[in-house]
Amino acid sequence: MNIHKPWLALEIGNSRLHWGLFLGETLDCTWNTDYLPDSVIQQLGNGRTLDNFPAKIFTLPCPLPLVIASVVPSQTALWQSYPNVKVITLENVPLKNTYPTLGIDRALALWGAGIKLGFPILVIDAGTALTFTGADSQQNLVGGAILPGLGLQFATLGQKTSQLPQLEMQTFTSLPPRFAQNTPDAIQSGVIYTLLAGIKDFITAWWDLYPNSKVAIKGGDRTLLFNYLQTLYPEITARLIVEPNLIFWGIATSNYHL
Ligand SMILES: Nc1ncnc2c1ncn2[C@@H]1O[C@H](COP(=O)(O)OP(=O)(O)O)[C@@H](O)[C@H]1O
Ligand SMILES: CC(C)(COP(=O)(O)O)[C@@H](O)C(=O)NCCC(=O)O
Ligand SMILES: [K+]
């Protein structure tokens, strides 16, 4: 590939779309959007661009080549009509010892983190689901864990009970009192302190196995969780790398042909 050739990387998550504009092998900028309707996808394929895309895309030869990493097959299907599209699969990721149903987002983030930060590596993805995914010094997947992400935990409590309100995370500022005296604080306390203790437990268990390993956190809730962790467990955050672009690093270092 020409070193300055522009192309788009698209990660399709379970909540939204994550975009990266590459110039050759360099990640130029990133942004997020909601899922797009079929009509808009057709327009993009016809060379038009969108208001909430970076303005510089207007200056590039559209439609740009597109590389997709998706964990939502129904969304992937909408892009099959795009003229120059490549869908990344596990076979394109050099990570070893993977299992067939491993999420491509987890494989790419782990691979990207390992290549840039070094193996062994543990990646925490604080997205719709919260995942832990680790690799050893030989670039083998060691394994990981999957649980409901922060937003999903609040949404589930709000939707599946009659008396619990739906909390909006944008209103969260600092840690709630652990022993709360009202319903919203009690929900926050239960979800947040339990999740933070779980994250700490997974990280320390990983460090028991790989004492010098780097640990990186990505995903839409990364900043909120990092800030809370910093208050409760500063010794953990001192060694925790916050990096939103691990998947784009993984895409840039995988084997596929546009
Ligand atoms: N603008 C936003 N839209 C949606 N979710 C957001 C936004 N900003 C932060 N989040 C948080 O990001 C989480 C989803 O993470 P994200 O990495 O975007 O998901 P996915 O990759 O699974 O689509 C939600 O729990 C939510 O709290
Ligand atoms: C665990 C996930 C749902 C995470 O997706 P996300 O929350 O990032 O949208 C996704 O990686 C997935 O569907 N994985 C397949 C199962 C596995 O990785 O074992
Ligand atoms: K994700």
GROMACS .gro file of C-alpha atoms and ligand atoms in nm:
model
  305
    1MET     CA    1   0.000   0.000   0.000
    2ASN     CA    2   0.116   0.352  -0.083
    3ILE     CA    3   0.242   0.504   0.243
    4HIS     CA    4   0.003   0.798   0.229
    5LYS     CA    5  -0.298   0.626   0.080
    6PRO     CA    6  -0.610   0.718   0.282
    7TRP     CA    7  -0.847   0.445   0.406
    8LEU     CA    8  -1.109   0.400   0.673
    9ALA     CA    9  -1.115   0.145   0.955
   10LEU     CA   10  -1.453   0.072   1.112
   11GLU     CA   11  -1.502  -0.123   1.432
   12ILE     CA   12  -1.866  -0.225   1.479
   13GLY     CA   13  -1.939  -0.273   1.849
   14ASN     CA   14  -2.263  -0.370   2.018
   15SER     CA   15  -2.349  -0.005   2.101
   16ARG     CA   16  -2.208   0.205   1.818
   17LEU     CA   17  -1.954   0.250   1.538
   18HIS     CA   18  -1.589   0.340   1.597
   19TRP     CA   19  -1.409   0.501   1.301
   20GLY     CA   20  -1.042   0.555   1.223
   21LEU     CA   21  -0.898   0.747   0.928
   22PHE     CA   22  -0.560   0.611   0.822
   23LEU     CA   23  -0.309   0.781   0.591
   24GLY     CA   24  -0.106   0.480   0.483
   25GLU     CA   25  -0.005   0.309   0.808
   26THR     CA   26  -0.059   0.620   1.024
   27LEU     CA   27  -0.378   0.660   1.226
   28ASP     CA   28  -0.473   1.020   1.150
   29CYS     CA   29  -0.794   1.065   1.355
   30THR     CA   30  -1.078   0.872   1.515
   31TRP     CA   31  -1.445   0.937   1.593
   32ASN     CA   32  -1.760   0.748   1.696
   33THR     CA   33  -2.107   0.746   1.545
   34ASP     CA   34  -2.436   0.572   1.606
   35TYR     CA   35  -2.528   0.285   1.374
   36LEU     CA   36  -2.611   0.422   1.027
   37PRO     CA   37  -2.929   0.350   0.831
   38ASP     CA   38  -2.898   0.155   0.505
   39SER     CA   39  -2.968   0.468   0.296
   40VAL     CA   40  -2.671   0.651   0.453
   41ILE     CA   41  -2.443   0.352   0.398
   42GLN     CA   42  -2.545   0.359   0.030
   43GLN     CA   43  -2.458   0.730   0.012
   44LEU     CA   44  -2.114   0.667   0.166
   45GLY     CA   45  -2.058   0.393  -0.091
   46ASN     CA   46  -2.148   0.642  -0.364
   47GLY     CA   47  -1.873   0.877  -0.247
   48ARG     CA   48  -2.068   1.117  -0.032
   49THR     CA   49  -1.965   1.190   0.326
   50LEU     CA   50  -2.153   1.279   0.644
   51ASP     CA   51  -2.182   1.593   0.854
   52ASN     CA   52  -2.045   1.422   1.164
   53PHE     CA   53  -1.740   1.287   0.979
   54PRO     CA   54  -1.414   1.488   1.002
   55ALA     CA   55  -1.412   1.776   0.752
   56LYS     CA   56  -1.084   1.662   0.592
   57ILE     CA   57  -1.261   1.359   0.443
   58PHE     CA   58  -1.421   1.603   0.196
   59THR     CA   59  -1.072   1.661   0.053
   60LEU     CA   60  -0.997   1.289   0.000
   61PRO     CA   61  -1.096   1.065  -0.294
   62CYS     CA   62  -1.426   0.909  -0.178
   63PRO     CA   63  -1.548   0.645  -0.135
   64LEU     CA   64  -1.242   0.557   0.071
   65PRO     CA   65  -1.137   0.190   0.099
   66LEU     CA   66  -1.296   0.046   0.413
   67VAL     CA   67  -1.170  -0.221   0.655
   68ILE     CA   68  -1.431  -0.354   0.898
   69ALA     CA   69  -1.387  -0.539   1.226
   70SER     CA   70  -1.730  -0.631   1.360
   71VAL     CA   71  -1.884  -0.827   1.645
   72VAL     CA   72  -2.237  -0.758   1.510
   73PRO     CA   73  -2.304  -0.971   1.198
   74SER     CA   74  -2.637  -0.798   1.117
   75GLN     CA   75  -2.449  -0.466   1.101
   76THR     CA   76  -2.163  -0.614   0.896
   77ALA     CA   77  -2.419  -0.730   0.640
   78LEU     CA   78  -2.530  -0.371   0.573
   79TRP     CA   79  -2.181  -0.286   0.443
   80GLN     CA   80  -2.158  -0.565   0.183
   81SER     CA   81  -2.273  -0.317  -0.084
   82TYR     CA   82  -1.982  -0.079  -0.016
   83PRO     CA   83  -1.751  -0.078  -0.321
   84ASN     CA   84  -1.409  -0.142  -0.159
   85VAL     CA   85  -1.468  -0.323   0.169
   86LYS     CA   86  -1.269  -0.588   0.354
   87VAL     CA   87  -1.400  -0.764   0.665
   88ILE     CA   88  -1.125  -0.875   0.903
   89THR     CA   89  -1.153  -1.225   1.048
   90LEU     CA   90  -0.955  -1.412   1.314
   91GLU     CA   91  -0.739  -1.567   1.040
   92ASN     CA   92  -0.605  -1.218   0.965
   93VAL     CA   93  -0.481  -1.171   1.325
   94PRO     CA   94  -0.143  -1.336   1.395
   95LEU     CA   95  -0.237  -1.404   1.760
   96LYS     CA   96  -0.187  -1.774   1.842
   97ASN     CA   97  -0.401  -2.025   2.038
   98THR     CA   98  -0.730  -1.845   1.967
   99TYR     CA   99  -1.066  -2.027   1.980
  100PRO     CA  100  -1.308  -2.002   1.686
  101THR     CA  101  -1.575  -1.784   1.854
  102LEU     CA  102  -1.331  -1.531   2.006
  103GLY     CA  103  -1.457  -1.178   1.933
  104ILE     CA  104  -1.255  -1.009   1.659
  105ASP     CA  105  -1.252  -0.689   1.869
  106ARG     CA  106  -1.084  -0.876   2.153
  107ALA     CA  107  -0.830  -1.042   1.923
  108LEU     CA  108  -0.740  -0.715   1.748
  109ALA     CA  109  -0.714  -0.507   2.066
  110LEU     CA  110  -0.495  -0.772   2.227
  111TRP     CA  111  -0.274  -0.804   1.919
  112GLY     CA  112  -0.243  -0.426   1.876
  113ALA     CA  113  -0.164  -0.375   2.243
  114GLY     CA  114   0.095  -0.655   2.242
  115ILE     CA  115   0.271  -0.532   1.929
  116LYS     CA  116   0.292  -0.171   2.050
  117LEU     CA  117   0.331  -0.216   2.428
  118GLY     CA  118   0.491  -0.563   2.438
  119PHE     CA  119   0.385  -0.919   2.527
  120PRO     CA  120   0.268  -1.047   2.776
  121ILE     CA  121  -0.029  -0.813   2.785
  122LEU     CA  122  -0.375  -0.792   2.942
  123VAL     CA  123  -0.648  -0.583   2.773
  124ILE     CA  124  -0.962  -0.466   2.949
  125ASP     CA  125  -1.240  -0.350   2.715
  126ALA     CA  126  -1.497  -0.142   2.904
  127GLY     CA  127  -1.759  -0.146   2.627
  128THR     CA  128  -2.114  -0.280   2.605
  129ALA     CA  129  -1.972  -0.595   2.754
  130LEU     CA  130  -1.665  -0.568   2.976
  131THR     CA  131  -1.394  -0.811   2.875
  132PHE     CA  132  -1.052  -0.918   2.999
  133THR     CA  133  -0.824  -1.073   2.736
  134GLY     CA  134  -0.464  -1.178   2.797
  135ALA     CA  135  -0.171  -1.306   2.592
  136ASP     CA  136   0.163  -1.450   2.702
  137SER     CA  137   0.514  -1.359   2.591
  138GLN     CA  138   0.490  -1.603   2.298
  139GLN     CA  139   0.185  -1.417   2.155
  140ASN     CA  140  -0.052  -1.698   2.258
  141LEU     CA  141  -0.401  -1.612   2.381
  142VAL     CA  142  -0.407  -1.717   2.748
  143GLY     CA  143  -0.779  -1.645   2.780
  144GLY     CA  144  -1.011  -1.403   2.947
  145ALA     CA  145  -1.356  -1.325   3.081
  146ILE     CA  146  -1.679  -1.154   2.972
  147LEU     CA  147  -1.933  -0.976   3.191
  148PRO     CA  148  -2.202  -0.709   3.143
  149GLY     CA  149  -2.046  -0.366   3.098
  150LEU     CA  150  -2.119  -0.071   3.324
  151GLY     CA  151  -2.400   0.077   3.112
  152LEU     CA  152  -2.555  -0.266   3.058
  153GLN     CA  153  -2.561  -0.337   3.432
  154PHE     CA  154  -2.755  -0.016   3.502
  155ALA     CA  155  -2.984  -0.071   3.202
  156THR     CA  156  -3.064  -0.428   3.307
  157LEU     CA  157  -3.153  -0.325   3.663
  158GLY     CA  158  -3.375  -0.045   3.531
  159GLN     CA  159  -3.549  -0.265   3.275
  160LYS     CA  160  -3.589  -0.593   3.463
  161THR     CA  161  -3.721  -0.463   3.797
  162SER     CA  162  -4.035  -0.265   3.866
  163GLN     CA  163  -3.904  -0.033   4.139
  164LEU     CA  164  -3.551   0.049   4.025
  165PRO     CA  165  -3.498   0.363   3.813
  166GLN     CA  166  -3.282   0.375   3.501
  167LEU     CA  167  -2.968   0.569   3.601
  168GLU     CA  168  -2.796   0.791   3.345
  169MET     CA  169  -2.419   0.756   3.373
  170GLN     CA  170  -2.356   1.107   3.237
  171THR     CA  171  -2.478   1.238   3.574
  172PHE     CA  172  -2.214   1.043   3.770
  173THR     CA  173  -1.946   1.263   3.920
  174SER     CA  174  -1.764   1.090   4.204
  175LEU     CA  175  -1.786   0.759   4.387
  176PRO     CA  176  -2.117   0.705   4.570
  177PRO     CA  177  -2.126   0.625   4.944
  178ARG     CA  178  -2.068   0.250   4.974
  179PHE     CA  179  -2.349   0.207   5.230
  180ALA     CA  180  -2.611   0.419   5.056
  181GLN     CA  181  -2.933   0.559   5.198
  182ASN     CA  182  -3.131   0.610   4.878
  183THR     CA  183  -3.212   0.393   4.578
  184PRO     CA  184  -2.999   0.560   4.305
  185ASP     CA  185  -2.694   0.566   4.532
  186ALA     CA  186  -2.754   0.205   4.634
  187ILE     CA  187  -2.762   0.095   4.269
  188GLN     CA  188  -2.449   0.295   4.192
  189SER     CA  189  -2.271   0.157   4.498
  190GLY     CA  190  -2.356  -0.204   4.423
  191VAL     CA  191  -2.262  -0.193   4.056
  192ILE     CA  192  -1.955   0.029   4.081
  193TYR     CA  193  -1.781  -0.108   4.393
  194THR     CA  194  -1.842  -0.466   4.280
  195LEU     CA  195  -1.712  -0.396   3.930
  196LEU     CA  196  -1.403  -0.213   4.058
  197ALA     CA  197  -1.323  -0.493   4.302
  198GLY     CA  198  -1.364  -0.742   4.019
  199ILE     CA  199  -1.135  -0.547   3.788
  200LYS     CA  200  -0.874  -0.521   4.063
  201ASP     CA  201  -0.902  -0.895   4.127
  202PHE     CA  202  -0.854  -0.985   3.760
  203ILE     CA  203  -0.556  -0.753   3.725
  204THR     CA  204  -0.382  -0.883   4.038
  205ALA     CA  205  -0.450  -1.244   3.933
  206TRP     CA  206  -0.291  -1.162   3.595
  207TRP     CA  207   0.012  -1.006   3.765
  208ASP     CA  208   0.050  -1.323   3.977
  209LEU     CA  209   0.095  -1.509   3.646
  210TYR     CA  210   0.286  -1.239   3.454
  211PRO     CA  211   0.438  -0.998   3.710
  212ASN     CA  212   0.586  -0.756   3.459
  213SER     CA  213   0.295  -0.751   3.214
  214LYS     CA  214   0.149  -0.427   3.087
  215VAL     CA  215  -0.227  -0.383   3.135
  216ALA     CA  216  -0.430  -0.155   2.906
  217ILE     CA  217  -0.791  -0.038   2.922
  218LYS     CA  218  -1.009   0.075   2.630
  219GLY     CA  219  -1.381   0.119   2.558
  220GLY     CA  220  -1.647   0.383   2.616
  221ASP     CA  221  -1.637   0.354   2.996
  222ARG     CA  222  -1.257   0.352   3.026
  223THR     CA  223  -1.222   0.706   3.167
  224LEU     CA  224  -1.495   0.676   3.427
  225LEU     CA  225  -1.359   0.342   3.545
  226PHE     CA  226  -0.999   0.467   3.547
  227ASN     CA  227  -1.095   0.768   3.758
  228TYR     CA  228  -1.284   0.554   4.008
  229LEU     CA  229  -0.999   0.302   4.021
  230GLN     CA  230  -0.755   0.584   4.085
  231THR     CA  231  -0.948   0.686   4.395
  232LEU     CA  232  -0.984   0.334   4.534
  233TYR     CA  233  -0.675   0.149   4.411
  234PRO     CA  234  -0.407   0.403   4.306
  235GLU     CA  235  -0.141   0.129   4.306
  236ILE     CA  236  -0.332  -0.038   4.020
  237THR     CA  237  -0.383   0.274   3.809
  238ALA     CA  238  -0.015   0.363   3.840
  239ARG     CA  239   0.047   0.065   3.609
  240LEU     CA  240  -0.270   0.087   3.397
  241ILE     CA  241  -0.247   0.227   3.042
  242VAL     CA  242  -0.556   0.406   2.910
  243GLU     CA  243  -0.564   0.372   2.531
  244PRO     CA  244  -0.880   0.409   2.320
  245ASN     CA  245  -0.718   0.305   1.989
  246LEU     CA  246  -0.599  -0.050   2.058
  247ILE     CA  247  -0.826  -0.198   1.789
  248PHE     CA  248  -0.696   0.045   1.527
  249TRP     CA  249  -0.341  -0.051   1.627
  250GLY     CA  250  -0.448  -0.414   1.582
  251ILE     CA  251  -0.603  -0.350   1.242
  252ALA     CA  252  -0.291  -0.167   1.125
  253THR     CA  253  -0.068  -0.464   1.219
  254SER     CA  254  -0.290  -0.750   1.093
  255ASN     CA  255  -0.263  -0.943   0.767
  256TYR     CA  256  -0.528  -0.849   0.515
  257HIS     CA  257  -0.532  -0.695   0.171
  258LEU     CA  258  -0.746  -0.397   0.084
  259LIG     N1  259  -2.160   0.888   2.333
  259LIG     C1  260  -2.176   0.765   2.383
  259LIG     N2  261  -2.264   0.681   2.327
  259LIG     C2  262  -2.280   0.556   2.374
  259LIG     N3  263  -2.209   0.506   2.478
  259LIG     C3  264  -2.120   0.586   2.538
  259LIG     C4  265  -2.097   0.719   2.493
  259LIG     N4  266  -2.001   0.773   2.570
  259LIG     C5  267  -1.964   0.679   2.660
  259LIG     N5  268  -2.037   0.567   2.643
  259LIG     C6  269  -2.024   0.446   2.723
  259LIG     O1  270  -1.964   0.349   2.643
  259LIG     C7  271  -2.014   0.219   2.674
  259LIG     C8  272  -2.014   0.141   2.546
  259LIG     O2  273  -1.879   0.129   2.509
  259LIG     P1  274  -1.828   0.129   2.359
  259LIG     O3  275  -1.684   0.097   2.368
  259LIG     O4  276  -1.868   0.252   2.289
  259LIG     O5  277  -1.918   0.007   2.307
  259LIG     P2  278  -1.910  -0.095   2.189
  259LIG     O6  279  -1.769  -0.096   2.137
  259LIG     O7  280  -1.950  -0.220   2.254
  259LIG     O8  281  -2.007  -0.047   2.084
  259LIG     C9  282  -2.151   0.238   2.738
  259LIG     O9  283  -2.158   0.163   2.858
  259LIG    C10  284  -2.155   0.387   2.770
  259LIG    O10  285  -2.162   0.409   2.909
  260LIG     C1  286  -1.766  -1.000   2.420
  260LIG     C2  287  -1.819  -0.912   2.309
  260LIG     C3  288  -1.972  -0.917   2.310
  260LIG     C4  289  -1.773  -0.767   2.336
  260LIG     O1  290  -1.837  -0.680   2.247
  260LIG     P1  291  -1.851  -0.523   2.276
  260LIG     O2  292  -1.898  -0.508   2.415
  260LIG     O3  293  -1.714  -0.464   2.262
  260LIG     O4  294  -1.946  -0.470   2.174
  260LIG     C5  295  -1.760  -0.955   2.171
  260LIG     O5  296  -1.621  -0.957   2.178
  260LIG     C6  297  -1.811  -1.091   2.130
  260LIG     O6  298  -1.920  -1.104   2.079
  260LIG     N1  299  -1.727  -1.197   2.154
  260LIG     C7  300  -1.756  -1.332   2.117
  260LIG     C8  301  -1.735  -1.427   2.231
  260LIG     C9  302  -1.593  -1.435   2.281
  260LIG     O7  303  -1.511  -1.342   2.261
  260LIG     O8  304  -1.559  -1.536   2.346
  261K        K  305  -1.544  -0.322   2.188
   0.00000   0.00000   0.00000
